[in-house]
PDB file of C-alpha atoms in Angstrom:
ATOM      1  CA  UNK A   1      45.162 -35.836 -27.133  1.00 68.00           C
ATOM      2  CA  UNK A   2      48.368 -37.569 -26.116  1.00 71.00           C
ATOM      3  CA  UNK A   3      51.988 -38.259 -27.068  1.00 93.00           C
ATOM      4  CA  UNK A   4      51.362 -41.568 -28.928  1.00 96.00           C
ATOM      5  CA  UNK A   5      47.855 -42.793 -29.622  1.00 97.00           C
ATOM      6  CA  UNK A   6      46.831 -46.167 -31.042  1.00 96.00           C
ATOM      7  CA  UNK A   7      43.262 -46.817 -32.231  1.00 95.00           C
ATOM      8  CA  UNK A   8      42.117 -50.218 -33.345  1.00 94.00           C
ATOM      9  CA  UNK A   9      38.586 -50.414 -34.682  1.00 92.00           C
ATOM     10  CA  UNK A  10      36.517 -51.554 -37.606  1.00 92.00           C
ATOM     11  CA  UNK A  11      34.733 -48.181 -37.761  1.00 92.00           C
ATOM     12  CA  UNK A  12      34.738 -44.559 -36.567  1.00 93.00           C
ATOM     13  CA  UNK A  13      31.146 -43.259 -36.654  1.00 92.00           C
ATOM     14  CA  UNK A  14      29.704 -39.822 -36.086  1.00 93.00           C
ATOM     15  CA  UNK A  15      26.071 -39.388 -34.961  1.00 90.00           C
ATOM     16  CA  UNK A  16      25.944 -35.647 -34.270  1.00 88.00           C
ATOM     17  CA  UNK A  17      26.900 -32.339 -35.854  1.00 89.00           C
ATOM     18  CA  UNK A  18      29.835 -31.909 -33.507  1.00 89.00           C
ATOM     19  CA  UNK A  19      33.454 -31.937 -34.614  1.00 92.00           C
ATOM     20  CA  UNK A  20      35.751 -34.625 -33.230  1.00 95.00           C
ATOM     21  CA  UNK A  21      39.574 -34.265 -32.982  1.00 96.00           C
ATOM     22  CA  UNK A  22      42.021 -37.024 -32.158  1.00 95.00           C
ATOM     23  CA  UNK A  23      45.551 -35.580 -31.872  1.00 96.00           C
ATOM     24  CA  UNK A  24      48.912 -37.118 -30.984  1.00 96.00           C
ATOM     25  CA  UNK A  25      52.100 -35.115 -30.636  1.00 95.00           C
ATOM     26  CA  UNK A  26      54.021 -38.260 -31.444  1.00 96.00           C
ATOM     27  CA  UNK A  27      52.590 -41.080 -33.564  1.00 96.00           C
ATOM     28  CA  UNK A  28      48.907 -41.613 -34.312  1.00 97.00           C
ATOM     29  CA  UNK A  29      48.471 -45.263 -35.232  1.00 97.00           C
ATOM     30  CA  UNK A  30      45.197 -46.440 -36.796  1.00 97.00           C
ATOM     31  CA  UNK A  31      44.448 -50.146 -37.257  1.00 96.00           C
ATOM     32  CA  UNK A  32      41.356 -51.608 -38.923  1.00 93.00           C
ATOM     33  CA  UNK A  33      39.543 -54.900 -38.484  1.00 90.00           C
ATOM     34  CA  UNK A  34      40.673 -58.074 -40.241  1.00 83.00           C
ATOM     35  CA  UNK A  35      37.202 -58.251 -41.860  1.00 74.00           C
ATOM     36  CA  UNK A  36      35.058 -55.305 -42.923  1.00 63.00           C
ATOM     37  CA  UNK A  37      31.952 -55.124 -40.726  1.00 63.00           C
ATOM     38  CA  UNK A  38      28.442 -54.243 -41.813  1.00 65.00           C
ATOM     39  CA  UNK A  39      28.031 -51.797 -38.929  1.00 68.00           C
ATOM     40  CA  UNK A  40      25.341 -49.117 -39.005  1.00 80.00           C
ATOM     41  CA  UNK A  41      26.790 -46.060 -40.766  1.00 84.00           C
ATOM     42  CA  UNK A  42      27.089 -42.818 -38.903  1.00 87.00           C
ATOM     43  CA  UNK A  43      24.360 -40.228 -39.544  1.00 89.00           C
ATOM     44  CA  UNK A  44      26.107 -37.099 -38.269  1.00 88.00           C
ATOM     45  CA  UNK A  45      27.442 -34.191 -40.260  1.00 90.00           C
ATOM     46  CA  UNK A  46      30.349 -32.852 -38.208  1.00 92.00           C
ATOM     47  CA  UNK A  47      34.083 -33.025 -38.987  1.00 96.00           C
ATOM     48  CA  UNK A  48      36.661 -35.631 -37.920  1.00 97.00           C
ATOM     49  CA  UNK A  49      40.265 -34.448 -37.533  1.00 98.00           C
ATOM     50  CA  UNK A  50      42.955 -37.095 -37.059  1.00 98.00           C
ATOM     51  CA  UNK A  51      46.476 -35.715 -36.548  1.00 97.00           C
ATOM     52  CA  UNK A  52      49.875 -36.762 -35.330  1.00 97.00           C
ATOM     53  CA  UNK A  53      53.571 -35.928 -35.594  1.00 96.00           C
ATOM     54  CA  UNK A  54      53.436 -38.986 -37.832  1.00 95.00           C
ATOM     55  CA  UNK A  55      50.445 -41.080 -38.811  1.00 97.00           C
ATOM     56  CA  UNK A  56      50.455 -44.832 -39.534  1.00 96.00           C
ATOM     57  CA  UNK A  57      47.518 -46.609 -41.222  1.00 97.00           C
ATOM     58  CA  UNK A  58      48.122 -50.214 -40.188  1.00 97.00           C
ATOM     59  CA  UNK A  59      46.626 -53.372 -41.683  1.00 96.00           C
ATOM     60  CA  UNK A  60      42.897 -53.996 -41.718  1.00 95.00           C
ATOM     61  CA  UNK A  61      39.672 -52.425 -42.910  1.00 95.00           C
ATOM     62  CA  UNK A  62      38.752 -49.069 -41.312  1.00 95.00           C
ATOM     63  CA  UNK A  63      35.434 -47.418 -42.180  1.00 95.00           C
ATOM     64  CA  UNK A  64      34.692 -43.740 -41.348  1.00 95.00           C
ATOM     65  CA  UNK A  65      31.151 -42.353 -41.677  1.00 95.00           C
ATOM     66  CA  UNK A  66      28.890 -39.746 -40.131  1.00 95.00           C
ATOM     67  CA  UNK A  67      31.265 -36.849 -40.836  1.00 96.00           C
ATOM     68  CA  UNK A  68      30.863 -34.466 -43.771  1.00 95.00           C
ATOM     69  CA  UNK A  69      34.631 -33.957 -43.862  1.00 97.00           C
ATOM     70  CA  UNK A  70      37.434 -36.088 -42.421  1.00 98.00           C
ATOM     71  CA  UNK A  71      41.108 -35.083 -42.281  1.00 98.00           C
ATOM     72  CA  UNK A  72      44.387 -36.859 -41.641  1.00 98.00           C
ATOM     73  CA  UNK A  73      47.232 -34.453 -40.943  1.00 97.00           C
ATOM     74  CA  UNK A  74      50.907 -34.837 -40.173  1.00 96.00           C
ATOM     75  CA  UNK A  75      53.844 -32.462 -40.535  1.00 95.00           C
ATOM     76  CA  UNK A  76      55.902 -35.630 -40.947  1.00 94.00           C
ATOM     77  CA  UNK A  77      55.101 -38.949 -42.599  1.00 94.00           C
ATOM     78  CA  UNK A  78      51.777 -40.637 -43.301  1.00 96.00           C
ATOM     79  CA  UNK A  79      52.846 -44.273 -43.573  1.00 95.00           C
ATOM     80  CA  UNK A  80      50.711 -47.135 -44.945  1.00 95.00           C
ATOM     81  CA  UNK A  81      51.450 -50.613 -43.577  1.00 95.00           C
ATOM     82  CA  UNK A  82      50.197 -54.072 -44.402  1.00 95.00           C
ATOM     83  CA  UNK A  83      47.109 -54.861 -46.446  1.00 96.00           C
ATOM     84  CA  UNK A  84      43.826 -53.108 -45.928  1.00 95.00           C
ATOM     85  CA  UNK A  85      41.451 -50.330 -46.761  1.00 96.00           C
ATOM     86  CA  UNK A  86      40.304 -46.958 -45.513  1.00 96.00           C
ATOM     87  CA  UNK A  87      36.763 -46.127 -46.560  1.00 96.00           C
ATOM     88  CA  UNK A  88      35.479 -42.623 -45.942  1.00 97.00           C
ATOM     89  CA  UNK A  89      31.865 -41.430 -46.425  1.00 96.00           C
ATOM     90  CA  UNK A  90      32.210 -37.725 -47.300  1.00 96.00           C
ATOM     91  CA  UNK A  91      35.363 -35.805 -48.185  1.00 97.00           C
ATOM     92  CA  UNK A  92      38.903 -36.682 -47.073  1.00 98.00           C
ATOM     93  CA  UNK A  93      41.615 -34.013 -46.751  1.00 98.00           C
ATOM     94  CA  UNK A  94      45.120 -35.278 -46.118  1.00 98.00           C
ATOM     95  CA  UNK A  95      48.281 -33.258 -45.485  1.00 97.00           C
ATOM     96  CA  UNK A  96      51.740 -34.598 -44.808  1.00 96.00           C
ATOM     97  CA  UNK A  97      55.431 -33.990 -45.394  1.00 94.00           C
ATOM     98  CA  UNK A  98      55.508 -37.376 -47.155  1.00 93.00           C
ATOM     99  CA  UNK A  99      53.053 -40.120 -48.036  1.00 94.00           C
ATOM    100  CA  UNK A 100      54.845 -43.493 -48.078  1.00 93.00           C
ATOM    101  CA  UNK A 101      54.287 -47.193 -47.460  1.00 93.00           C
ATOM    102  CA  UNK A 102      56.106 -50.168 -45.960  1.00 93.00           C
ATOM    103  CA  UNK A 103      57.547 -52.855 -48.255  1.00 92.00           C
ATOM    104  CA  UNK A 104      54.829 -54.892 -49.878  1.00 93.00           C
ATOM    105  CA  UNK A 105      51.944 -52.850 -48.409  1.00 95.00           C
ATOM    106  CA  UNK A 106      48.728 -53.118 -50.391  1.00 96.00           C
ATOM    107  CA  UNK A 107      46.322 -50.347 -49.478  1.00 96.00           C
ATOM    108  CA  UNK A 108      43.106 -48.852 -50.852  1.00 97.00           C
ATOM    109  CA  UNK A 109      41.575 -45.514 -49.885  1.00 98.00           C
ATOM    110  CA  UNK A 110      37.929 -45.213 -51.007  1.00 97.00           C
ATOM    111  CA  UNK A 111      36.246 -41.871 -50.567  1.00 98.00           C
ATOM    112  CA  UNK A 112      32.587 -41.152 -51.499  1.00 96.00           C
ATOM    113  CA  UNK A 113      33.304 -37.411 -51.881  1.00 96.00           C
ATOM    114  CA  UNK A 114      36.497 -35.561 -52.799  1.00 97.00           C
ATOM    115  CA  UNK A 115      40.049 -36.633 -51.911  1.00 98.00           C
ATOM    116  CA  UNK A 116      42.567 -33.776 -51.414  1.00 98.00           C
ATOM    117  CA  UNK A 117      46.230 -34.401 -50.554  1.00 97.00           C
ATOM    118  CA  UNK A 118      48.627 -31.606 -50.029  1.00 96.00           C
ATOM    119  CA  UNK A 119      51.840 -30.511 -48.370  1.00 93.00           C
ATOM    120  CA  UNK A 120      51.748 -29.945 -44.624  1.00 89.00           C
ATOM    121  CA  UNK A 121      51.768 -26.220 -43.780  1.00 86.00           C
ATOM    122  CA  UNK A 122      54.982 -26.580 -41.745  1.00 83.00           C
ATOM    123  CA  UNK A 123      56.543 -29.891 -42.902  1.00 81.00           C
ATOM    124  CA  UNK A 124      58.949 -31.590 -40.560  1.00 81.00           C
ATOM    125  CA  UNK A 125      62.452 -32.641 -41.659  1.00 78.00           C
ATOM    126  CA  UNK A 126      62.048 -36.208 -42.757  1.00 77.00           C
ATOM    127  CA  UNK A 127      64.964 -38.640 -42.318  1.00 72.00           C
ATOM    128  CA  UNK A 128      65.033 -41.324 -45.017  1.00 63.00           C
ATOM    129  CA  UNK A 129      64.864 -44.916 -43.713  1.00 63.00           C
ATOM    130  CA  UNK A 130      68.050 -47.024 -43.641  1.00 56.00           C
ATOM    131  CA  UNK A 131      66.402 -49.355 -46.216  1.00 63.00           C
ATOM    132  CA  UNK A 132      64.012 -48.011 -48.799  1.00 72.00           C
ATOM    133  CA  UNK A 133      60.688 -49.840 -48.608  1.00 79.00           C
ATOM    134  CA  UNK A 134      59.862 -51.520 -51.944  1.00 86.00           C
ATOM    135  CA  UNK A 135      56.855 -52.786 -53.858  1.00 90.00           C
ATOM    136  CA  UNK A 136      53.952 -51.077 -52.134  1.00 93.00           C
ATOM    137  CA  UNK A 137      50.648 -50.530 -53.899  1.00 94.00           C
ATOM    138  CA  UNK A 138      48.173 -47.747 -53.209  1.00 96.00           C
ATOM    139  CA  UNK A 139      44.884 -47.089 -54.915  1.00 96.00           C
ATOM    140  CA  UNK A 140      42.940 -43.864 -54.188  1.00 97.00           C
ATOM    141  CA  UNK A 141      39.401 -43.758 -55.438  1.00 97.00           C
ATOM    142  CA  UNK A 142      37.090 -40.705 -54.990  1.00 97.00           C
ATOM    143  CA  UNK A 143      34.593 -38.533 -56.783  1.00 96.00           C
ATOM    144  CA  UNK A 144      37.527 -36.180 -57.549  1.00 96.00           C
ATOM    145  CA  UNK A 145      41.215 -36.422 -56.688  1.00 97.00           C
ATOM    146  CA  UNK A 146      43.493 -33.417 -56.049  1.00 97.00           C
ATOM    147  CA  UNK A 147      47.089 -34.538 -55.455  1.00 97.00           C
ATOM    148  CA  UNK A 148      49.495 -31.769 -54.503  1.00 97.00           C
ATOM    149  CA  UNK A 149      52.026 -33.325 -52.098  1.00 95.00           C
ATOM    150  CA  UNK A 150      54.958 -35.781 -52.002  1.00 93.00           C
ATOM    151  CA  UNK A 151      54.573 -39.534 -52.222  1.00 93.00           C
ATOM    152  CA  UNK A 152      57.301 -42.195 -52.258  1.00 91.00           C
ATOM    153  CA  UNK A 153      56.405 -45.764 -53.155  1.00 90.00           C
ATOM    154  CA  UNK A 154      59.728 -47.139 -54.429  1.00 85.00           C
ATOM    155  CA  UNK A 155      59.295 -49.817 -57.065  1.00 88.00           C
ATOM    156  CA  UNK A 156      55.608 -49.558 -56.272  1.00 91.00           C
ATOM    157  CA  UNK A 157      52.324 -48.538 -57.747  1.00 93.00           C
ATOM    158  CA  UNK A 158      50.006 -45.552 -57.245  1.00 95.00           C
ATOM    159  CA  UNK A 159      46.533 -45.629 -58.845  1.00 95.00           C
ATOM    160  CA  UNK A 160      44.436 -42.446 -58.763  1.00 96.00           C
ATOM    161  CA  UNK A 161      40.808 -43.061 -59.768  1.00 96.00           C
ATOM    162  CA  UNK A 162      38.227 -40.242 -60.071  1.00 95.00           C
ATOM    163  CA  UNK A 163      34.762 -41.788 -60.187  1.00 95.00           C
ATOM    164  CA  UNK A 164      32.664 -38.602 -60.335  1.00 91.00           C
ATOM    165  CA  UNK A 165      30.788 -37.309 -63.369  1.00 89.00           C
ATOM    166  CA  UNK A 166      33.707 -35.025 -64.358  1.00 81.00           C
ATOM    167  CA  UNK A 167      36.316 -37.621 -63.345  1.00 79.00           C
ATOM    168  CA  UNK A 168      38.757 -34.904 -62.330  1.00 91.00           C
ATOM    169  CA  UNK A 169      42.286 -35.815 -61.277  1.00 95.00           C
ATOM    170  CA  UNK A 170      44.381 -32.704 -60.659  1.00 95.00           C
ATOM    171  CA  UNK A 171      48.132 -32.877 -60.015  1.00 95.00           C
ATOM    172  CA  UNK A 172      49.190 -29.644 -58.360  1.00 95.00           C
ATOM    173  CA  UNK A 173      52.488 -27.783 -58.632  1.00 95.00           C
ATOM    174  CA  UNK A 174      53.756 -29.453 -55.423  1.00 94.00           C
ATOM    175  CA  UNK A 175      52.950 -32.987 -56.612  1.00 94.00           C
ATOM    176  CA  UNK A 176      56.095 -35.123 -56.352  1.00 92.00           C
ATOM    177  CA  UNK A 177      55.421 -38.825 -56.918  1.00 92.00           C
ATOM    178  CA  UNK A 178      58.425 -41.168 -56.678  1.00 89.00           C
ATOM    179  CA  UNK A 179      57.717 -44.702 -57.909  1.00 89.00           C
ATOM    180  CA  UNK A 180      61.295 -45.339 -59.084  1.00 82.00           C
ATOM    181  CA  UNK A 181      63.647 -48.120 -58.093  1.00 79.00           C
ATOM    182  CA  UNK A 182      65.559 -47.945 -54.855  1.00 61.00           C
ATOM    183  CA  UNK A 183      68.645 -45.708 -55.114  1.00 56.00           C
ATOM    184  CA  UNK A 184      70.505 -48.150 -52.897  1.00 50.00           C
ATOM    185  CA  UNK A 185      70.134 -51.294 -54.974  1.00 44.00           C
ATOM    186  CA  UNK A 186      73.267 -53.236 -55.826  1.00 39.00           C
ATOM    187  CA  UNK A 187      74.070 -56.480 -57.635  1.00 41.00           C
ATOM    188  CA  UNK A 188      76.931 -58.634 -56.401  1.00 41.00           C
TER     189      UNK A 188
END
């Protein structure tokens, strides 16, 4: 636990049944490796809880295994930056006030189990950036996808891919996906 926490790793691995929590009251910043590694996968079955006032997934490939369930939680923003991937063995639960990405970000979230994204229980007031980020791309691939929160990828792309036998993609009543152009664009 701490105010701001930065983790830079190719992998987060669990090898026991214990739960692991990494919590920042400020920003939790996760950075992956420039190249995906063929590290030994985790063999545990506990839970991994990553949380911060805001969470940033920076560039690089980050692989999470050895946890039956992983979670990324923020009452504020979960921001995707740069190019890279997050691969999770097991289920991934994500809650945030807003899921967004920096201009030109190209991100993939691959989950071997279920992906569930929802509104934070007590969302923080989110101040819009001075300039709207544009042109980000996010692909979420999982056995099933439940999307019930807010996402803003201005002039961007969001791909939801359910790979399981039922191929279920569920958009909940709180799903608010904004892929529109920037409201502050002008031609001179």
